[in-house]
PDB file of C-alpha atoms in Angstrom:
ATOM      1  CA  UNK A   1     128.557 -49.013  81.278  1.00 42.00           C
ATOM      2  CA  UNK A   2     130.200 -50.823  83.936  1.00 47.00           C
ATOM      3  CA  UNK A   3     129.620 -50.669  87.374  1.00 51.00           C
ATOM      4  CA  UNK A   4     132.914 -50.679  89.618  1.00 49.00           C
ATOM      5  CA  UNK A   5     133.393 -51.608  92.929  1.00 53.00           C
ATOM      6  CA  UNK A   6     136.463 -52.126  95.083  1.00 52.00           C
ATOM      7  CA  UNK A   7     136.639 -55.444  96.984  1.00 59.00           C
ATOM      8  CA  UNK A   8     137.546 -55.081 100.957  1.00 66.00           C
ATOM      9  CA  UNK A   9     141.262 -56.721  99.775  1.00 73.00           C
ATOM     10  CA  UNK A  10     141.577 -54.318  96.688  1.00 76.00           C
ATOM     11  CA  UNK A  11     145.188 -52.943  96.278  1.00 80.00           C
ATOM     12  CA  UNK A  12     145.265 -49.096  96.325  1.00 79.00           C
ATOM     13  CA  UNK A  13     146.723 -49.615  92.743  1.00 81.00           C
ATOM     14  CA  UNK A  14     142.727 -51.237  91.715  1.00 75.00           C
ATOM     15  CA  UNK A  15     141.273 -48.476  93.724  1.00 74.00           C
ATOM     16  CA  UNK A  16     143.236 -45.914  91.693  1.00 73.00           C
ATOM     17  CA  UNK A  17     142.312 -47.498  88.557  1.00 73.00           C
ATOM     18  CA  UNK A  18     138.693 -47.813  89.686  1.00 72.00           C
ATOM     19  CA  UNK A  19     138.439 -44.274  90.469  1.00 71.00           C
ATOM     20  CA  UNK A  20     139.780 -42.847  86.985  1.00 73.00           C
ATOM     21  CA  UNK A  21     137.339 -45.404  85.751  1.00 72.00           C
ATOM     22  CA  UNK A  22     134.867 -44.066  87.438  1.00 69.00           C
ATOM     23  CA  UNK A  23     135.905 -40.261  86.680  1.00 60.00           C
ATOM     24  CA  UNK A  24     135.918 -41.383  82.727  1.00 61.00           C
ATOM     25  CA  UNK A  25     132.313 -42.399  82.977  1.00 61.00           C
ATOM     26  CA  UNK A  26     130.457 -39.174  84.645  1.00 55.00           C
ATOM     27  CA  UNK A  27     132.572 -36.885  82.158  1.00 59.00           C
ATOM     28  CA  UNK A  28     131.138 -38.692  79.586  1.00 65.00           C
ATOM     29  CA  UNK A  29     127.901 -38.272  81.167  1.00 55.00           C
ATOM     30  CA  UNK A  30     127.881 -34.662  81.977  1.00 53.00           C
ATOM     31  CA  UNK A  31     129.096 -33.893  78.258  1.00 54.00           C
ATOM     32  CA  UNK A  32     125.723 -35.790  76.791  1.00 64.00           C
ATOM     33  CA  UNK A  33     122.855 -34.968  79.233  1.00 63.00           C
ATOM     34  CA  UNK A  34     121.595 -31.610  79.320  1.00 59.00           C
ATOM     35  CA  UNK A  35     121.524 -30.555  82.652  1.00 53.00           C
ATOM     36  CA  UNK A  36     120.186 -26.998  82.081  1.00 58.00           C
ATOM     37  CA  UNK A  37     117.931 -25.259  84.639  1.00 61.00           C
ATOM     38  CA  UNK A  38     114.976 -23.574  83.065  1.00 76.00           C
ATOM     39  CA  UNK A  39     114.511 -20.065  83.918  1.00 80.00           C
ATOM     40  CA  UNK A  40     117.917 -20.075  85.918  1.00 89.00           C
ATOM     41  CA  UNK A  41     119.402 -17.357  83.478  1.00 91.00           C
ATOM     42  CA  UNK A  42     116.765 -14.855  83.641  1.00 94.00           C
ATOM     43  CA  UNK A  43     116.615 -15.390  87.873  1.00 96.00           C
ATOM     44  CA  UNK A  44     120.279 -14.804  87.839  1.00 96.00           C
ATOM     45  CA  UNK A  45     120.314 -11.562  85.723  1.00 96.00           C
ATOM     46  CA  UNK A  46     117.369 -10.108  87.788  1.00 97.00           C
ATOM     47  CA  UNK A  47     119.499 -10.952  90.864  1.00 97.00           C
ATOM     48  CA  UNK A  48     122.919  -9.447  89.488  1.00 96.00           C
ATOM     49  CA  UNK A  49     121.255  -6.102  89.689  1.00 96.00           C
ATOM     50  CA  UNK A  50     121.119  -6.217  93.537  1.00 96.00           C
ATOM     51  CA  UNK A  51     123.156  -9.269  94.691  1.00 96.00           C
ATOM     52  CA  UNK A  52     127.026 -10.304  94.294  1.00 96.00           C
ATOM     53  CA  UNK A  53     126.772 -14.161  93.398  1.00 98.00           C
ATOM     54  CA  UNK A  54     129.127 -17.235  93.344  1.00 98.00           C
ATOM     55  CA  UNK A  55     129.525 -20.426  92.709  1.00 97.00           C
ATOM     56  CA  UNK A  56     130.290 -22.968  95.800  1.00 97.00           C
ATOM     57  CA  UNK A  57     130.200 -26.187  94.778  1.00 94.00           C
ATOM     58  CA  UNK A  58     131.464 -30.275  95.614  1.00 91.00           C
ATOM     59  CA  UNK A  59     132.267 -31.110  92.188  1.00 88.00           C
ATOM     60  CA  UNK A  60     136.172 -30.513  91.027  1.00 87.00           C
ATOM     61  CA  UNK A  61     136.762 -28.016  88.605  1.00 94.00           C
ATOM     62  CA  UNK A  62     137.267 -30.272  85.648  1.00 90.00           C
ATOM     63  CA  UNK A  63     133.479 -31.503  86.175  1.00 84.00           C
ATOM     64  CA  UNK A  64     132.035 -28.093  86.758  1.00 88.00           C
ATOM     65  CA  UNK A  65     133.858 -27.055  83.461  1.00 88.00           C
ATOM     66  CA  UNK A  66     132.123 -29.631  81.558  1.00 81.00           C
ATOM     67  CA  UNK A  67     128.991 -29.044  83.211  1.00 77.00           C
ATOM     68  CA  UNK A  68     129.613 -25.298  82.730  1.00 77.00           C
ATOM     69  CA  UNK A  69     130.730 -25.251  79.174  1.00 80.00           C
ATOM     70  CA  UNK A  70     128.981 -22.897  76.841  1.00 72.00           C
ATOM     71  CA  UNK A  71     126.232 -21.511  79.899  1.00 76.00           C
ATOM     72  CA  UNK A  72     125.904 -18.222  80.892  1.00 85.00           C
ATOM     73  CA  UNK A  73     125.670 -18.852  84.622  1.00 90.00           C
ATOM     74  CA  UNK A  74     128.709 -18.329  85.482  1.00 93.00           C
ATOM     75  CA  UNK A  75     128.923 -15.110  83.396  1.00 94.00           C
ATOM     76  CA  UNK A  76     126.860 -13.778  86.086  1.00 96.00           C
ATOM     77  CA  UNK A  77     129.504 -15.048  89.441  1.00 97.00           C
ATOM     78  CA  UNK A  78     131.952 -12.802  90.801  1.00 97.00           C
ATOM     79  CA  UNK A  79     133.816 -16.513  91.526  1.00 97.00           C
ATOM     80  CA  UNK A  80     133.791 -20.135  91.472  1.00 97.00           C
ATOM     81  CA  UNK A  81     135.024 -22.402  94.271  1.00 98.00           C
ATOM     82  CA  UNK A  82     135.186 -26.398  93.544  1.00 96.00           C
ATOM     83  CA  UNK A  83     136.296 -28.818  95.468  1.00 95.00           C
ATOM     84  CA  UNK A  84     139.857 -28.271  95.275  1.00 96.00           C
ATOM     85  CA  UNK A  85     139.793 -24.073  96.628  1.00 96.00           C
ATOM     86  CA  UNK A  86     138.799 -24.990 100.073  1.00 94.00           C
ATOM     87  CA  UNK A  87     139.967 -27.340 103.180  1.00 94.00           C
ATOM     88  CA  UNK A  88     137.084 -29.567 104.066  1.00 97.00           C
ATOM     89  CA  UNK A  89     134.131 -29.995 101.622  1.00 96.00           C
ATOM     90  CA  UNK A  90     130.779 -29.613 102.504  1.00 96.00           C
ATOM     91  CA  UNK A  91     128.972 -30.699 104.940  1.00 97.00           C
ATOM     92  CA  UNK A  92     131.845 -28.669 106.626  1.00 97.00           C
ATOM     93  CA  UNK A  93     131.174 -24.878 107.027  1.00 98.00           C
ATOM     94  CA  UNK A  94     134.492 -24.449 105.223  1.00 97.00           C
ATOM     95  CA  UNK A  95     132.908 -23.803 101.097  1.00 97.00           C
ATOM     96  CA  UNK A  96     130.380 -21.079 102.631  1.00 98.00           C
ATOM     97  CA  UNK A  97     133.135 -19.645 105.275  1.00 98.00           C
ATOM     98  CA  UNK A  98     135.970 -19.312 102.582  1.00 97.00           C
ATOM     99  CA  UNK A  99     133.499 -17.665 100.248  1.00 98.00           C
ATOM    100  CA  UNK A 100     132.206 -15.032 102.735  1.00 97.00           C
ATOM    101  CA  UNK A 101     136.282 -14.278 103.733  1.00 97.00           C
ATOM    102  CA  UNK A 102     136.553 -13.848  99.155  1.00 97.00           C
ATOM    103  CA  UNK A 103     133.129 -11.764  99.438  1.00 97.00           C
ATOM    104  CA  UNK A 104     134.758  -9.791 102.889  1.00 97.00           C
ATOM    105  CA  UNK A 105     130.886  -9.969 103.759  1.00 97.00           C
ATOM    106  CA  UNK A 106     129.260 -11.300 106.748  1.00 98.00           C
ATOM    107  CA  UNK A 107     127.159 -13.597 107.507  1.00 97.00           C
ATOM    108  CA  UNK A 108     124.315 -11.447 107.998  1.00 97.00           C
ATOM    109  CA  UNK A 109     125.081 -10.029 104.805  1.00 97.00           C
ATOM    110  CA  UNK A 110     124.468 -13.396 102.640  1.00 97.00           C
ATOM    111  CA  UNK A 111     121.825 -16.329 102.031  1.00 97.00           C
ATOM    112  CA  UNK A 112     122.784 -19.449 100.694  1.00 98.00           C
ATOM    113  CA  UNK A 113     120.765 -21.267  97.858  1.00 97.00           C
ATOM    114  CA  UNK A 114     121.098 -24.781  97.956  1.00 95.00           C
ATOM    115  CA  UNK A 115     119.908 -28.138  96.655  1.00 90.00           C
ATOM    116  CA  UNK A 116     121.274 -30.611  98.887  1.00 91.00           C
ATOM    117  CA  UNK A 117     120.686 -32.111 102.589  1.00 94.00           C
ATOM    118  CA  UNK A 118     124.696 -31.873 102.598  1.00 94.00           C
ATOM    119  CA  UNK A 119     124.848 -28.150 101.225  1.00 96.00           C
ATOM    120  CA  UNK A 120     122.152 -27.206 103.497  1.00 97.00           C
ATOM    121  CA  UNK A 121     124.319 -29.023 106.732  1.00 97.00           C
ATOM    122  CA  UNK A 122     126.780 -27.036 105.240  1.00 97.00           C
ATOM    123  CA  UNK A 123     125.074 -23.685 105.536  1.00 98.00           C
ATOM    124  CA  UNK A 124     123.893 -24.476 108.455  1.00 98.00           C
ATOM    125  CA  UNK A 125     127.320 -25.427 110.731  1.00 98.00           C
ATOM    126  CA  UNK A 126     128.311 -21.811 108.816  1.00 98.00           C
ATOM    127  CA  UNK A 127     125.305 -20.034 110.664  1.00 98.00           C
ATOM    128  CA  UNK A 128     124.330 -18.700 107.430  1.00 98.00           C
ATOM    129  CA  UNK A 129     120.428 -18.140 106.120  1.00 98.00           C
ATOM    130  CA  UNK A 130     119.572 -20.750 103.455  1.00 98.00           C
ATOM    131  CA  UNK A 131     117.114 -20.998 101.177  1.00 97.00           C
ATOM    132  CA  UNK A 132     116.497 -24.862  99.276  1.00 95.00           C
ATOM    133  CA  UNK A 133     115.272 -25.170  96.015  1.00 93.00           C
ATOM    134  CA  UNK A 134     113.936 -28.872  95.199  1.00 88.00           C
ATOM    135  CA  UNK A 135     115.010 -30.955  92.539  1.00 81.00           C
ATOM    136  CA  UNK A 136     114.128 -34.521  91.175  1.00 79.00           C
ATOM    137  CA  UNK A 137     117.270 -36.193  92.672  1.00 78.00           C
ATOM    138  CA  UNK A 138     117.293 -34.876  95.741  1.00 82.00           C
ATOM    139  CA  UNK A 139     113.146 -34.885  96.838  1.00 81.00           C
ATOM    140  CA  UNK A 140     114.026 -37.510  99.600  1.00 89.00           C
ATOM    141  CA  UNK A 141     116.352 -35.544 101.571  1.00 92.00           C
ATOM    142  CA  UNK A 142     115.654 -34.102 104.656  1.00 94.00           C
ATOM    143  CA  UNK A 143     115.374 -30.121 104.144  1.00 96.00           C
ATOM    144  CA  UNK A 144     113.475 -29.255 107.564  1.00 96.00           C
ATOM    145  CA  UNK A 145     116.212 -27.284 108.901  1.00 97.00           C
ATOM    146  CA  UNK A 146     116.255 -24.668 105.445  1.00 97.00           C
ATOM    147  CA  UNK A 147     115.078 -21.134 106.273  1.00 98.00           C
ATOM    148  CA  UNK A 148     113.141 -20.741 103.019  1.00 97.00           C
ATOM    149  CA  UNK A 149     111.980 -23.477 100.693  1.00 95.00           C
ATOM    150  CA  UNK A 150     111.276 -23.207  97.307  1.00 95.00           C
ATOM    151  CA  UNK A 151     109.548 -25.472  94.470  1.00 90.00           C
ATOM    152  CA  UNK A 152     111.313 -23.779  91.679  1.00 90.00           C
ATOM    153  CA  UNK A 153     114.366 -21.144  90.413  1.00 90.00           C
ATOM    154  CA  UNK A 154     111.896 -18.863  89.511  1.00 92.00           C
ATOM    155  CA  UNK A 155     110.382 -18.211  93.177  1.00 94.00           C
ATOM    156  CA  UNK A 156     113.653 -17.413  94.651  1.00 95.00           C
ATOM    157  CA  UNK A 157     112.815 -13.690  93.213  1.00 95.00           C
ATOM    158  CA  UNK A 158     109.920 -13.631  95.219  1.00 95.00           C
ATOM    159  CA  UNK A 159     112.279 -14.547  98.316  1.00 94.00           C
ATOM    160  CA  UNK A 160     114.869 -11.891  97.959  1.00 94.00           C
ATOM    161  CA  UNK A 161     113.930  -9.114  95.364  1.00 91.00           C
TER     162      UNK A 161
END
């Protein structure tokens, strides 16, 4: 595939264009890779028994559909929020504020589980207790400031359960 990028003296028209462009080639991508977590079903099932759940994520809704197509994580959310439900995405505190205002919890109450140096920022400006689980894309980022750290899914049990 191509590679796009906008020139300093790009109209907003070739922006626009680039950006659909763009938005063409990750759908395609999400609908052909498998991006399936092992043992991320049987975590969340254990964890429905004792924890309310949700989804907080970057990506906008028609992404996270895609991605989210025929799964059965979000079977076990009480909601979703994409990019689109709240004011400022993450790294503002706004994703992990608007979804303790839906939960009517506070922050004491919840723990965040993230993958990302920007999540994490994002947990953190919210003053809420994070745990980061790494992944292969995101093994560079700087995670020092996560309460918990985890090497896989599967020892997030051993974290809250």
């Amino acid at each position: 595939k191509g590679v796009w990028v906008a020139a300093k003296d790009a109209t907003q028209d070739e922006i626009v264009v680039a950006r659909e462009q763009r938005d063409i080639y990750y759908q395609e991508y999400l609908k052909t890779k498998d991006l399936a977590i092992n043992g991320v079903v049987s975590v969340l099932k254990k964890l429905s028994e004792k924890y309310k759940m949700a989804i907080v994520t970057t990506s906008r809704r028609v992404d996270f559909d895609i991605i989210h197509k025929n799964r059965d994580i979000v079977g076990f959310m009480d909601f979703v929020l994409c990019v689109e439900d709240y004011p400022k995405a993450k790294p503002h505190p706004d994703p992990y504020l608007m979804a303790l205002d839906k939960f009517g919890a506070t922050k004491e109450q919840a723990i965040i589980v993230e993958d990302s140096q920007r999540g994490l920022i994002s947990a953190n400006r919210a003053k809420i207790e994070s745990v980061i689980v790494f992944n292969q894309f995101t093994q560079t980022q700087d995670f020092s400031t996560a309460d918990h750290h985890i090497k896989k899914i599967d020892n997030l049990c051993d974290i809250l359960l």
